[in-house]
Short mmCIF file of C-alpha atoms in Angstrom, two decimals:
data_model
loop_
_atom_site.label_atom_id
_atom_site.label_comp_id
_atom_site.label_asym_id
_atom_site.label_seq_id
_atom_site.Cartn_x
_atom_site.Cartn_y
_atom_site.Cartn_z
CA UNK A 978 92.43 49.19 26.42
CA UNK A 979 95.74 47.85 27.68
CA UNK A 980 96.10 45.63 24.60
CA UNK A 981 95.65 48.59 22.25
CA UNK A 982 98.33 50.57 24.12
CA UNK A 983 100.62 47.53 24.21
CA UNK A 984 100.10 46.88 20.46
CA UNK A 985 100.75 50.50 19.64
CA UNK A 986 103.89 50.54 21.79
CA UNK A 987 105.14 47.33 20.16
CA UNK A 988 104.53 48.81 16.65
CA UNK A 989 106.39 52.02 17.59
CA UNK A 990 109.29 49.87 18.90
CA UNK A 991 109.42 47.84 15.66
CA UNK A 992 109.49 51.03 13.59
CA UNK A 993 112.36 52.45 15.66
CA UNK A 994 114.37 49.23 15.42
CA UNK A 995 113.79 49.02 11.66
CA UNK A 996 114.92 52.65 11.29
CA UNK A 997 118.08 51.99 13.38
CA UNK A 998 118.94 48.94 11.30
CA UNK A 999 118.57 50.94 8.05
CA UNK A 1000 120.89 53.66 9.25
CA UNK A 1001 118.39 56.48 8.68
CA UNK A 1002 117.30 59.00 11.21
CA UNK A 1003 113.88 58.20 12.65
CA UNK A 1004 112.34 61.54 11.52
CA UNK A 1005 113.59 61.09 7.94
CA UNK A 1006 112.26 57.56 7.82
CA UNK A 1007 108.84 58.55 9.06
CA UNK A 1008 108.69 61.45 6.59
CA UNK A 1009 109.70 59.18 3.68
CA UNK A 1010 107.03 56.69 4.64
CA UNK A 1011 104.37 59.43 4.58
CA UNK A 1012 105.22 60.37 1.06
CA UNK A 1013 103.06 58.31 -1.22
CA UNK A 1014 103.89 57.15 -4.68
CA UNK A 1015 101.55 58.11 -7.56
CA UNK A 1016 101.37 54.41 -8.47
CA UNK A 1017 99.66 52.31 -5.83
CA UNK A 1018 100.13 49.04 -7.63
CA UNK A 1019 100.76 46.21 -5.13
CA UNK A 1020 100.79 48.74 -2.30
CA UNK A 1021 98.50 46.49 -0.25
CA UNK A 1022 101.20 43.85 -0.17
CA UNK A 1023 103.63 46.42 1.37
CA UNK A 1024 101.22 48.19 3.73
CA UNK A 1025 102.87 50.59 6.12
CA UNK A 1026 100.73 51.99 8.98
CA UNK A 1027 102.72 55.28 9.07
CA UNK A 1028 101.69 56.19 5.53
CA UNK A 1029 98.76 58.49 5.10
CA UNK A 1030 96.96 56.56 2.40
CA UNK A 1031 93.78 58.63 2.95
CA UNK A 1032 95.68 61.71 1.67
CA UNK A 1033 96.49 60.14 -1.67
CA UNK A 1034 94.88 61.80 -4.65
CA UNK A 1035 93.66 58.48 -6.03
CA UNK A 1036 92.16 57.23 -2.77
CA UNK A 1037 88.67 58.74 -2.97
CA UNK A 1038 86.04 56.23 -2.14
CA UNK A 1039 83.43 58.39 -0.53
CA UNK A 1040 80.96 57.45 2.20
CA UNK A 1041 79.73 53.91 2.87
CA UNK A 1042 76.14 54.62 1.79
CA UNK A 1043 75.51 52.12 -1.08
CA UNK A 1044 73.92 48.73 -0.67
CA UNK A 1045 74.64 45.90 -3.17
CA UNK A 1046 71.41 44.92 -4.85
CA UNK A 1047 72.48 41.25 -4.93
CA UNK A 1048 74.06 40.48 -1.51
CA UNK A 1049 72.97 43.62 0.38
CA UNK A 1050 76.53 44.39 1.48
CA UNK A 1051 77.28 47.95 2.54
CA UNK A 1052 79.62 49.60 0.03
CA UNK A 1053 81.48 52.84 -0.39
CA UNK A 1054 79.98 55.18 -2.98
CA UNK A 1055 83.08 54.97 -5.19
CA UNK A 1056 83.79 51.28 -4.52
CA UNK A 1057 84.34 49.04 -7.51
CA UNK A 1058 81.03 47.44 -8.62
CA UNK A 1059 80.92 43.69 -8.07
CA UNK A 1060 83.71 43.66 -5.49
CA UNK A 1061 81.55 41.98 -2.86
CA UNK A 1062 79.69 39.24 -4.77
CA UNK A 1063 80.64 39.76 -8.43
CA UNK A 1064 77.18 41.17 -9.12
CA UNK A 1065 75.35 38.13 -7.82
CA UNK A 1066 77.64 35.49 -9.34
CA UNK A 1067 78.89 34.38 -5.91
CA UNK A 1068 76.27 33.30 -3.41
CA UNK A 1069 77.29 32.24 0.06
CA UNK A 1070 74.95 30.10 2.15
CA UNK A 1071 73.28 32.04 4.99
CA UNK A 1072 75.05 31.84 8.29
CA UNK A 1073 73.65 29.35 10.74
CA UNK A 1074 72.63 30.48 14.17
CA UNK A 1075 75.39 29.95 16.67
CA UNK A 1076 74.90 27.36 19.48
CA UNK A 1077 72.65 28.55 22.28
CA UNK A 1078 75.43 28.28 24.91
CA UNK A 1079 77.64 30.54 22.81
CA UNK A 1080 74.83 33.14 22.64
CA UNK A 1081 74.52 33.06 26.41
CA UNK A 1082 78.20 33.94 26.70
CA UNK A 1083 77.98 36.70 24.15
CA UNK A 1084 74.89 38.29 25.66
CA UNK A 1085 76.22 38.12 29.21
CA UNK A 1086 73.59 35.67 30.47
CA UNK A 1087 75.79 32.68 31.31
CA UNK A 1088 76.60 31.65 34.88
CA UNK A 1089 80.30 31.12 34.03
CA UNK A 1090 80.67 34.43 32.19
CA UNK A 1091 83.56 35.70 34.35
CA UNK A 1092 85.53 32.51 33.74
CA UNK A 1093 84.86 32.79 30.02
CA UNK A 1094 86.39 36.25 29.79
CA UNK A 1095 89.41 35.41 31.95
CA UNK A 1096 90.62 32.85 29.41
#
């Protein structure tokens, strides 16, 4: 919980510093960042957490209620077909079971569990 608050506080500080460097008022900068362009080309490369991407008229992907018939990945109803495994063309080997000691740590059954989480 502390890490989330700390990360949020750090992000807010970075936003304020960026705004001060640009010479804009903080409110104007935040408002500008919330206005989305009609064209989302390459927007993922310039992601801004203050933008409301979910409000964009072209961002309509629906609920995650579809299952890929090839790889069984959960997909959004409007998600591009083949995005997960290219319609069965890409096949990853099944994941191997993790080592038993690791499982003991993750399930809370290891004698040194407290030491593990302090690290």
